[in-house]
Short mmCIF file of C-alpha atoms in Angstrom, two decimals:
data_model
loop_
_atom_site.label_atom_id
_atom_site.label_comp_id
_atom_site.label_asym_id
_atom_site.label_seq_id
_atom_site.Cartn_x
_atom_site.Cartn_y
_atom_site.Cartn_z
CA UNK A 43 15.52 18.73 86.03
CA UNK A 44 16.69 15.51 87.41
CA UNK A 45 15.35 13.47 90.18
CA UNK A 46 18.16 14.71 92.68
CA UNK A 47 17.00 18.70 91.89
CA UNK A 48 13.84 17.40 92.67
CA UNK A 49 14.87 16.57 96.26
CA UNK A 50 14.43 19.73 97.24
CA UNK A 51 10.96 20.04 96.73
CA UNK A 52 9.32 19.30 100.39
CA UNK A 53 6.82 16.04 99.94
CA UNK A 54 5.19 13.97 102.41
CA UNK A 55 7.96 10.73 103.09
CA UNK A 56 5.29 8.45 104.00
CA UNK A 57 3.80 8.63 99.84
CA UNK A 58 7.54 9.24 99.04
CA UNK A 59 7.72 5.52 100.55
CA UNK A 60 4.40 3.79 99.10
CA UNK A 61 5.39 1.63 96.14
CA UNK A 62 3.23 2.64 92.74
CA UNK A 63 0.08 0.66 92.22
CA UNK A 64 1.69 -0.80 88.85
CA UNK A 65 -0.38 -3.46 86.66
CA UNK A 66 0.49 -6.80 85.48
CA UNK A 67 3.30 -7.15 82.81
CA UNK A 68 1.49 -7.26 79.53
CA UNK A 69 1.13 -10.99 77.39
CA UNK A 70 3.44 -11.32 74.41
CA UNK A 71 1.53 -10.57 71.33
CA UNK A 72 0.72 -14.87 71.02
CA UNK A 73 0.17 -15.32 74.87
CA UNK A 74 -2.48 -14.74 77.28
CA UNK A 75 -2.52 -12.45 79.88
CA UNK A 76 -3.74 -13.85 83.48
CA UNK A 77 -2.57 -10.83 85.56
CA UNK A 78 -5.63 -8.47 86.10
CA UNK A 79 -8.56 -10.09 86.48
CA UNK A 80 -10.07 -9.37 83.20
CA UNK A 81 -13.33 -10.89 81.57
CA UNK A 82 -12.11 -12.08 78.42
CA UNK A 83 -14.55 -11.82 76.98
CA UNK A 84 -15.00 -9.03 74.27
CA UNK A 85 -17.82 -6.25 74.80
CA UNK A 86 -21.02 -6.73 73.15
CA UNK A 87 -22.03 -4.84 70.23
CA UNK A 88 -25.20 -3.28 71.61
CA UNK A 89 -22.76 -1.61 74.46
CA UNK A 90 -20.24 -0.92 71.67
CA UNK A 91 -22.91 0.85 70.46
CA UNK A 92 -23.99 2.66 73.41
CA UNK A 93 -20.47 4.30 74.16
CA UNK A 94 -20.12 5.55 70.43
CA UNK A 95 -23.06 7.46 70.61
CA UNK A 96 -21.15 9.26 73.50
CA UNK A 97 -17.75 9.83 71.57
CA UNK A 98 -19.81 13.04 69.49
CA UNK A 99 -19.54 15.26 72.95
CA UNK A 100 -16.01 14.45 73.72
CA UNK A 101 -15.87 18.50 73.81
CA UNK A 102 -18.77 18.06 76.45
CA UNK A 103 -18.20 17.69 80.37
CA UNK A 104 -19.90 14.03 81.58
CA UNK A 105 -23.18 13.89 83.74
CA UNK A 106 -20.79 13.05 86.33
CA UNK A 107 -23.81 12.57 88.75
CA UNK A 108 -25.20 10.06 86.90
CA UNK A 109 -28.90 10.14 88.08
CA UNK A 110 -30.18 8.12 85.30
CA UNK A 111 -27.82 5.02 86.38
CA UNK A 112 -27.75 5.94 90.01
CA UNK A 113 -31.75 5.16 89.52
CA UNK A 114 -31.59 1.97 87.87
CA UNK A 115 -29.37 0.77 90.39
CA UNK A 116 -31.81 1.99 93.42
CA UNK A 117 -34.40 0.64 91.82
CA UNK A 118 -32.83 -2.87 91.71
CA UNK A 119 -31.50 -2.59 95.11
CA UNK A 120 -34.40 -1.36 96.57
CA UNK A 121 -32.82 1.67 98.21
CA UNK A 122 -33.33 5.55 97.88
CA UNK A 123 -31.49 7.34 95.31
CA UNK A 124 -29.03 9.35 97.23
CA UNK A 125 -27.87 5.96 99.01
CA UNK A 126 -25.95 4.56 95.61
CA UNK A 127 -22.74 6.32 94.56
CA UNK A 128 -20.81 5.98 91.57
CA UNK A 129 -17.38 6.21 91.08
CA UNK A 130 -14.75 5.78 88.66
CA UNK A 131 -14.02 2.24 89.76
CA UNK A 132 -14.83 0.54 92.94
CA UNK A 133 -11.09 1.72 93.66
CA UNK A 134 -12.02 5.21 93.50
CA UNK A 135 -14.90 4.72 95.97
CA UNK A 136 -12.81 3.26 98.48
CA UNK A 137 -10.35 6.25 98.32
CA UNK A 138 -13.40 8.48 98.75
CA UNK A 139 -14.51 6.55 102.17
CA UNK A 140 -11.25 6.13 104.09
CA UNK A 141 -10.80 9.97 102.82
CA UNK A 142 -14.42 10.92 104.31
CA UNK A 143 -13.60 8.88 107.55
CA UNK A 144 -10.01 8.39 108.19
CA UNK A 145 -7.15 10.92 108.86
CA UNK A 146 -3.40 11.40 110.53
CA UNK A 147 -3.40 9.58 113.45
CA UNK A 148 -6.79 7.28 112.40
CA UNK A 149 -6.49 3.41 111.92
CA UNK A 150 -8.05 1.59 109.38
CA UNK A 151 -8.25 -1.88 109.40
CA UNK A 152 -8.04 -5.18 107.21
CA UNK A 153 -6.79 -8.46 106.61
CA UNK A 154 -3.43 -9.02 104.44
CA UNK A 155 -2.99 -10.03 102.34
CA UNK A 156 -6.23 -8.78 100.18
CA UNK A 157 -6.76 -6.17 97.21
CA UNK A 158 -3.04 -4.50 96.87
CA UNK A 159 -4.56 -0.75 96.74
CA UNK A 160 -5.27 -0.66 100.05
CA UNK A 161 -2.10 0.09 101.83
CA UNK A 162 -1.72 2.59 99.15
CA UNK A 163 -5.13 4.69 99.92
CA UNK A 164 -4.78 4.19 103.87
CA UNK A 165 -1.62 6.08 103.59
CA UNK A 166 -3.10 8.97 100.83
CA UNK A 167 -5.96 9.48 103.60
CA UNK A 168 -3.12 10.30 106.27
CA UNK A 169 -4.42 7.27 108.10
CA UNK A 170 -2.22 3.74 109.54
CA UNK A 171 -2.77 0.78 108.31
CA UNK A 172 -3.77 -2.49 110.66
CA UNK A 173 -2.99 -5.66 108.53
CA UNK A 174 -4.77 -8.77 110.07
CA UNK A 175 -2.84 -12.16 108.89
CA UNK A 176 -5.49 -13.95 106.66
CA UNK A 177 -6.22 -17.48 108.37
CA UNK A 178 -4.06 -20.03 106.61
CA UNK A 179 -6.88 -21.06 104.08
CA UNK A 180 -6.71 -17.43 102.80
CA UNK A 181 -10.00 -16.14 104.31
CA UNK A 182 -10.38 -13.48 106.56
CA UNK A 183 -10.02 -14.14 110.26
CA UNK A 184 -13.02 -11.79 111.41
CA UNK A 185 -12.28 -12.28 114.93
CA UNK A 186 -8.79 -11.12 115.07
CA UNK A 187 -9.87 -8.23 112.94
CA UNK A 188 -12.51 -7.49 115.43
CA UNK A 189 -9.83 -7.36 118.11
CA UNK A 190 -8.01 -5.35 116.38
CA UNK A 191 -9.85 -2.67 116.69
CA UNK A 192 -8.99 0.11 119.01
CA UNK A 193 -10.79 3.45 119.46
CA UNK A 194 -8.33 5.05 116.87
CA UNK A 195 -9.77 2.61 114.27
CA UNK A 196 -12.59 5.02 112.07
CA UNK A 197 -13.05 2.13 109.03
CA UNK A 198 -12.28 -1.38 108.60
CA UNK A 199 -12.47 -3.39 104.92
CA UNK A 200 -14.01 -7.12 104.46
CA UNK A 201 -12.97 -7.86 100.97
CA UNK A 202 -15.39 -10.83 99.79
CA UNK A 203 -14.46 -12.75 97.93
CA UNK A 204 -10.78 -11.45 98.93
CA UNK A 205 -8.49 -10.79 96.36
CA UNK A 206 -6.16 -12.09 95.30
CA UNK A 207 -6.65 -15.38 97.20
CA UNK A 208 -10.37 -16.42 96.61
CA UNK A 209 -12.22 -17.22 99.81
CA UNK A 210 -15.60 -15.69 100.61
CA UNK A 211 -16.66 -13.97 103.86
CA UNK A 212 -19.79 -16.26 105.06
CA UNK A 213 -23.12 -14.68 106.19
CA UNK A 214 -22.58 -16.24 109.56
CA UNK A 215 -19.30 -14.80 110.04
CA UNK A 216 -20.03 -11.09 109.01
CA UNK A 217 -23.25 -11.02 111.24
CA UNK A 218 -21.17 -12.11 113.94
CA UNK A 219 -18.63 -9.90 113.01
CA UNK A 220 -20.66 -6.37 113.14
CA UNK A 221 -22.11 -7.60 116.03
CA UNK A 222 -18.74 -7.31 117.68
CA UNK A 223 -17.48 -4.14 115.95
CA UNK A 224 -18.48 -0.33 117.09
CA UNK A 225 -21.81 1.03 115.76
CA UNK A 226 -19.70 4.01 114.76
CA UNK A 227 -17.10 2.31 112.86
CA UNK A 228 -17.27 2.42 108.94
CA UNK A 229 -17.56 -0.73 107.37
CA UNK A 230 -16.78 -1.37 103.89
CA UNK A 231 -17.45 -4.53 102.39
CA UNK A 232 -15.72 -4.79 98.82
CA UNK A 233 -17.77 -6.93 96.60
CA UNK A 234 -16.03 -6.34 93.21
CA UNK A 235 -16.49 -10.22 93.00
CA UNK A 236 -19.70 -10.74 93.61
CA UNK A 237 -21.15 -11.80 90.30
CA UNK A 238 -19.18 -14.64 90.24
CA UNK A 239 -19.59 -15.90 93.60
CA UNK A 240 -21.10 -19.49 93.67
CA UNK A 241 -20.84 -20.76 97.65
CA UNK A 242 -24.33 -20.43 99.02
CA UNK A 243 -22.95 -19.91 102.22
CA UNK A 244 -21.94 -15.92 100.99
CA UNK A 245 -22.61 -12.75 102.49
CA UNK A 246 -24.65 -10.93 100.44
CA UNK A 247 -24.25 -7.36 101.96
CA UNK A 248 -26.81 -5.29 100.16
CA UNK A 249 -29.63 -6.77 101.57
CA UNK A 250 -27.53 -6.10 105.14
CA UNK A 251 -27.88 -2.45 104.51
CA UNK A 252 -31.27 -1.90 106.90
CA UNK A 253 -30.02 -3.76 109.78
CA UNK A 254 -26.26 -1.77 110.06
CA UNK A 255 -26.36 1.83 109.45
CA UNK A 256 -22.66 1.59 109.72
CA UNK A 257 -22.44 -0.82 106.34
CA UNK A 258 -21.29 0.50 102.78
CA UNK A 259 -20.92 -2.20 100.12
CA UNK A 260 -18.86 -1.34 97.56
CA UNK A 261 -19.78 -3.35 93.63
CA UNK A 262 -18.05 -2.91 90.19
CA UNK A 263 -19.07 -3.24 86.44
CA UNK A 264 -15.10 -3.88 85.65
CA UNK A 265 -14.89 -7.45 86.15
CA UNK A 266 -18.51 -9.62 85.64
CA UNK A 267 -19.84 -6.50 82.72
CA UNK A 268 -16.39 -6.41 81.52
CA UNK A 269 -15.75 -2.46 81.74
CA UNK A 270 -12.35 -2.87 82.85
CA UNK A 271 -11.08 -0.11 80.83
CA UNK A 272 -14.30 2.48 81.17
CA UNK A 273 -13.16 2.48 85.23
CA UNK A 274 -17.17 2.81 86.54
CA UNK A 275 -17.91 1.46 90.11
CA UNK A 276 -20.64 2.22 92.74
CA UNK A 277 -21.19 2.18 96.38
CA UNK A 278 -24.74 1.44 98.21
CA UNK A 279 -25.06 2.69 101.87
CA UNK A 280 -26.23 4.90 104.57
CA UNK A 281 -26.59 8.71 102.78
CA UNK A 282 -25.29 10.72 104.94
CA UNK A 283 -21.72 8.97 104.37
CA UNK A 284 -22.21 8.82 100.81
CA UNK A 285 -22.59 12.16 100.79
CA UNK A 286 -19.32 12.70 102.73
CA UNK A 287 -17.19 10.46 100.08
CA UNK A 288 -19.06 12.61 97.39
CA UNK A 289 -17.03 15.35 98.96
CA UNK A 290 -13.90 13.61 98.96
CA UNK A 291 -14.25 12.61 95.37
CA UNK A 292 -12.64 14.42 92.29
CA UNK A 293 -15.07 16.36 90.46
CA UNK A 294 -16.53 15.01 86.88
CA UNK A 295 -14.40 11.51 86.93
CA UNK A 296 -17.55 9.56 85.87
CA UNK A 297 -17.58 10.02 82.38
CA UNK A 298 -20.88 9.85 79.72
CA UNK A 299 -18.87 6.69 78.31
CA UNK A 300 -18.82 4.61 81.12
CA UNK A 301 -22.30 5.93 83.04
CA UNK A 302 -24.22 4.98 79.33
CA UNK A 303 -22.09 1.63 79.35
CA UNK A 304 -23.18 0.56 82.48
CA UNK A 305 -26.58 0.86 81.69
CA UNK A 306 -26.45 -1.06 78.50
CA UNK A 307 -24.92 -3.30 80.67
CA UNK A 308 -27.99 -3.58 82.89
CA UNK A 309 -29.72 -4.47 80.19
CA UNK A 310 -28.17 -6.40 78.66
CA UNK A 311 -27.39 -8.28 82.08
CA UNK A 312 -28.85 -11.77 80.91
CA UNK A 313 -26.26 -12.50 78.59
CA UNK A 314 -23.74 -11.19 80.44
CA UNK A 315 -23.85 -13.12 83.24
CA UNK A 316 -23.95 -16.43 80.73
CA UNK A 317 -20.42 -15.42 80.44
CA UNK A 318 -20.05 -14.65 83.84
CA UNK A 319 -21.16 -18.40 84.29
CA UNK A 320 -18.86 -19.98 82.20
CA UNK A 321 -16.34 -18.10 83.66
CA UNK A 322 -17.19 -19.50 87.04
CA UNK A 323 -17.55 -22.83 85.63
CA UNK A 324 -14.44 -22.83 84.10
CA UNK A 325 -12.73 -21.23 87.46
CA UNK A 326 -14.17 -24.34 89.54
CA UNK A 327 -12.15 -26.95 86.93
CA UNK A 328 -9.49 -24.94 86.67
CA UNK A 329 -9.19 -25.39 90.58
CA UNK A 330 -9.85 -28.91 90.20
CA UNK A 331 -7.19 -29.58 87.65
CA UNK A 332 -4.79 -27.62 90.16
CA UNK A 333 -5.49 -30.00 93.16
CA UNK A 334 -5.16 -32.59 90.73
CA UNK A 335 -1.59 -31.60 89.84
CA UNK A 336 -0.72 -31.47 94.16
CA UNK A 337 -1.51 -28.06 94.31
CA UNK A 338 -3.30 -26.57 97.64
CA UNK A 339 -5.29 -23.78 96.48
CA UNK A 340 -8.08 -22.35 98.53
CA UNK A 341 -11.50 -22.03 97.34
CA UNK A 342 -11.62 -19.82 94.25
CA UNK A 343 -15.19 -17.28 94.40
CA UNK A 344 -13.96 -14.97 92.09
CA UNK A 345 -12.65 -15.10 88.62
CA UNK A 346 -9.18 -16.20 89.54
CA UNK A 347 -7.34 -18.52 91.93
CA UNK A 348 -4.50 -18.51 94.29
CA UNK A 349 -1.39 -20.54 94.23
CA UNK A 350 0.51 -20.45 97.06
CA UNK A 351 4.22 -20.37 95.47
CA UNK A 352 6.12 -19.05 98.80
CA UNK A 353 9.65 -18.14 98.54
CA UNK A 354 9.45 -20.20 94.76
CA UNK A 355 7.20 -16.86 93.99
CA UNK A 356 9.49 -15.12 91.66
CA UNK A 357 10.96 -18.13 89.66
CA UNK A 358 7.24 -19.49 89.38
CA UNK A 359 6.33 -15.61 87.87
CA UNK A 360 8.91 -16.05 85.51
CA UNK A 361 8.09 -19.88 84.19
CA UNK A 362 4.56 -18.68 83.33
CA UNK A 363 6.13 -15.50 81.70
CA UNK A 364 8.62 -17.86 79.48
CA UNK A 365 5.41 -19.63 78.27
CA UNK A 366 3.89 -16.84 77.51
CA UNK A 367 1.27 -16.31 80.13
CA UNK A 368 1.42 -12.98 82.49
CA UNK A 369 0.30 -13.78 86.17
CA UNK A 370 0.15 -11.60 88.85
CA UNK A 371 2.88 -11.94 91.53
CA UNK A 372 3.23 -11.34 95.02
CA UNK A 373 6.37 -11.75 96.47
CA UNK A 374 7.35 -14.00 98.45
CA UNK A 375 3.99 -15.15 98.64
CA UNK A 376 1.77 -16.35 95.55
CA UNK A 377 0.47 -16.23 92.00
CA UNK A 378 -2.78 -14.86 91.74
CA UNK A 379 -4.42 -16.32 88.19
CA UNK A 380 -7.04 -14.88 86.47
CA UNK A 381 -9.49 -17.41 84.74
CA UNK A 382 -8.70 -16.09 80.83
CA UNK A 383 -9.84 -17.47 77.75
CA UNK A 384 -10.47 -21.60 77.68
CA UNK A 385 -6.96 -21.88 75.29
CA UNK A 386 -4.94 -20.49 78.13
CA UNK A 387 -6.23 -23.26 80.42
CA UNK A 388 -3.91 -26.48 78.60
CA UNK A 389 -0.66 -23.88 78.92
CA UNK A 390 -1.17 -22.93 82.20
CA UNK A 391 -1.86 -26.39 83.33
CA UNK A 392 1.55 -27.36 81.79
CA UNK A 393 3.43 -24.74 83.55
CA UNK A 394 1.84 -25.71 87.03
CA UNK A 395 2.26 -29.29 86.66
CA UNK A 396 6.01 -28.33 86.24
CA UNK A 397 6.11 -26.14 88.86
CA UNK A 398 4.39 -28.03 91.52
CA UNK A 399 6.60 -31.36 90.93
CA UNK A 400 9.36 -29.32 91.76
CA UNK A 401 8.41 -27.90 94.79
CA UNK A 402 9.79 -29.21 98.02
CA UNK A 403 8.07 -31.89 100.42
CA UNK A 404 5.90 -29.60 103.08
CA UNK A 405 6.14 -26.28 101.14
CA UNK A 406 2.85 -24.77 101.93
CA UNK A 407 1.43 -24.43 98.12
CA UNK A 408 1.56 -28.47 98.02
CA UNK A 409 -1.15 -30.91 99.24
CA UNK A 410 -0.25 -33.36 101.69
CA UNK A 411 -0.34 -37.10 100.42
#
């Protein structure tokens, strides 16, 4: 059957019209790739280890529920059980939410540009999206978003540090912020970043969770524990709404792999977050080295940063590809690069030293003076 018989079949236009989430092109075989926001580093044996001793019930549903890791995390959060939630990905969990909240004719709100899925699962849920611009240093402008909200709006995302272009969401400016938002609005506050945060001045929204019943922070083992490809997430909050995105979630997607990973990850969480250091470290130079070159990037919390390439976007996406580094693009505007292994750092350097010398006096990715 070709795509034109398949015109017939009766599907809902506004998915017909969402553009595929599609990952970053993949890094020729001697390159590095830049595009996903990967810890390069490799896994460490003892969670190696862990997951094997899973692959002997393959023929075995997963203990989807997870209580073993679901109590380890309480534990360290200091909440009940039944207010963490795992999920296959942080990703998943937000799908889950907007689902449990948001429906035709509901409004969900965040700032744009930030983490590309959204658009994507506001229009799954049924629900229309409200993009607030980001301010121009590529933070969130919480007070716009907060006056963007009508009495359609049923959730609204704070993305912290916001991906793909680095800033953090201060303290300060959240309290304020769900001081001025409806006690019955969902608020999500997407902290797959939050290991590798380093400005003081950060919300840290767990802690938040007795003072705003309305508050679900959302946390990831993909990118700091480097279980990108196990997909295991999980969401702290108020019960009674976890419960709700339970019901919205698809049955058994937590698998015994990435549940048993996690927890070796836990404990094996010193050593990991050595890496997660470096990482961080290296970020924070790489930035330097940027600004350096005449670049204007805005501060970099997670494990990438943000050029701001403009209408150069595509030709800049291809001069990184052509040295063999894969960035992530966003047309027509920016490069979001992740902070890969310390070899990629001279190449990429090269390319943006290039690139930024040939950018036009007053484009907005180029410092002043």
């Amino acid at each position: 059957m070709t795509d034109e018989d398949a015109l017939g079949v009766r599907l809902r236009p506004e998915i017909v019209a969402v553009p595929a989430y599609k990952q970053g092109r993949p890094a020729p075989a001697d390159g590095f790739k830049l595009s996903s926001n990967e810890n390069p580093y490799p896994p460490l044996p003892s969670v190696v280890e862990a997951v094997a001793g899973t692959l002997a019930e393959l023929n075995r549903y997963p203990n989807a529920g997870g209580a073993d890791l679901r109590e380890r995390l309480a534990e360290r959060h200091g909440v009940e059980v039944d207010q963490v939630h795992l999920g296959s990905g942080s990703v998943a969990l937000l799908a889950q939410l907007i689902s449990a909240a948001a429906g035709t004719g509901d409004e969900v709100v965040y700032s744009w540009r930030s983490f590309e899925a959204y658009p994507g699962l506001v229009t799954v849920a049924g629900a229309t999206s409200v993009q607030v611009p980001n301010r121009p240093d590529g933070g969130h402008d919480l007070p716009a978003m907060a006056a963007a909200i009508t009495d359609r709006a049923r959730v609204v995302i704070v993305c912290t540090p916001n991906n793909p272009t680095g800033p953090v969401v201060t303290a300060a400016e959240f309290e304020a912020f769900m001081a001025a938002v409806p006690r019955d609005l969902l608020v999500l506050l997407d902290e797959a970043y939050y290991e590798f945060v380093t400005d003081d001045a950060s919300v840290d929204g767990i802690p938040l969770l007795s003072r705003y019943p309305n508050l679900v922070v959302l946390r990831t083992f993909s990118k700091a524990y480097g279980l990108a490809a196990l997909r295991i997430g999980y969401a702290v909050g108020p019960a009674a709404v976890l419960n709700a995105a339970r019901s919205a979630a698809i049955p058994l997607s937590v698998t015994d792999a990435s549940r048993v990973a996690a927890l070796a990850s836990i404990d094996a969480e010193d050593e990991l977050m050595e890496r997660v250091a470096r990482i961080a470290m290296r970020r924070d130079k790489l930035r330097n080295a940027l600004i350096e070159q005449g670049w204007d990037v805005p501060e970099a919390n997670g494990n990438f940063v943000w050029l701001n390439t403009g209408e150069e976007t595509a030709a800049a996406n291809d001069a990184f590809f052509d040295a063999g580094l894969t960035v992530r693009a966003f047309p027509p505007e920016g490069i979001r690069i992740s902070v890969g292994e310390q070899e990629s750092v001279e190449k990429l350097l090269e390319v943006t030293a290039d690139l930024v010398r040939n950018l036009p006096n007053g484009h907005p990715g180029k410092r002043l003076g």
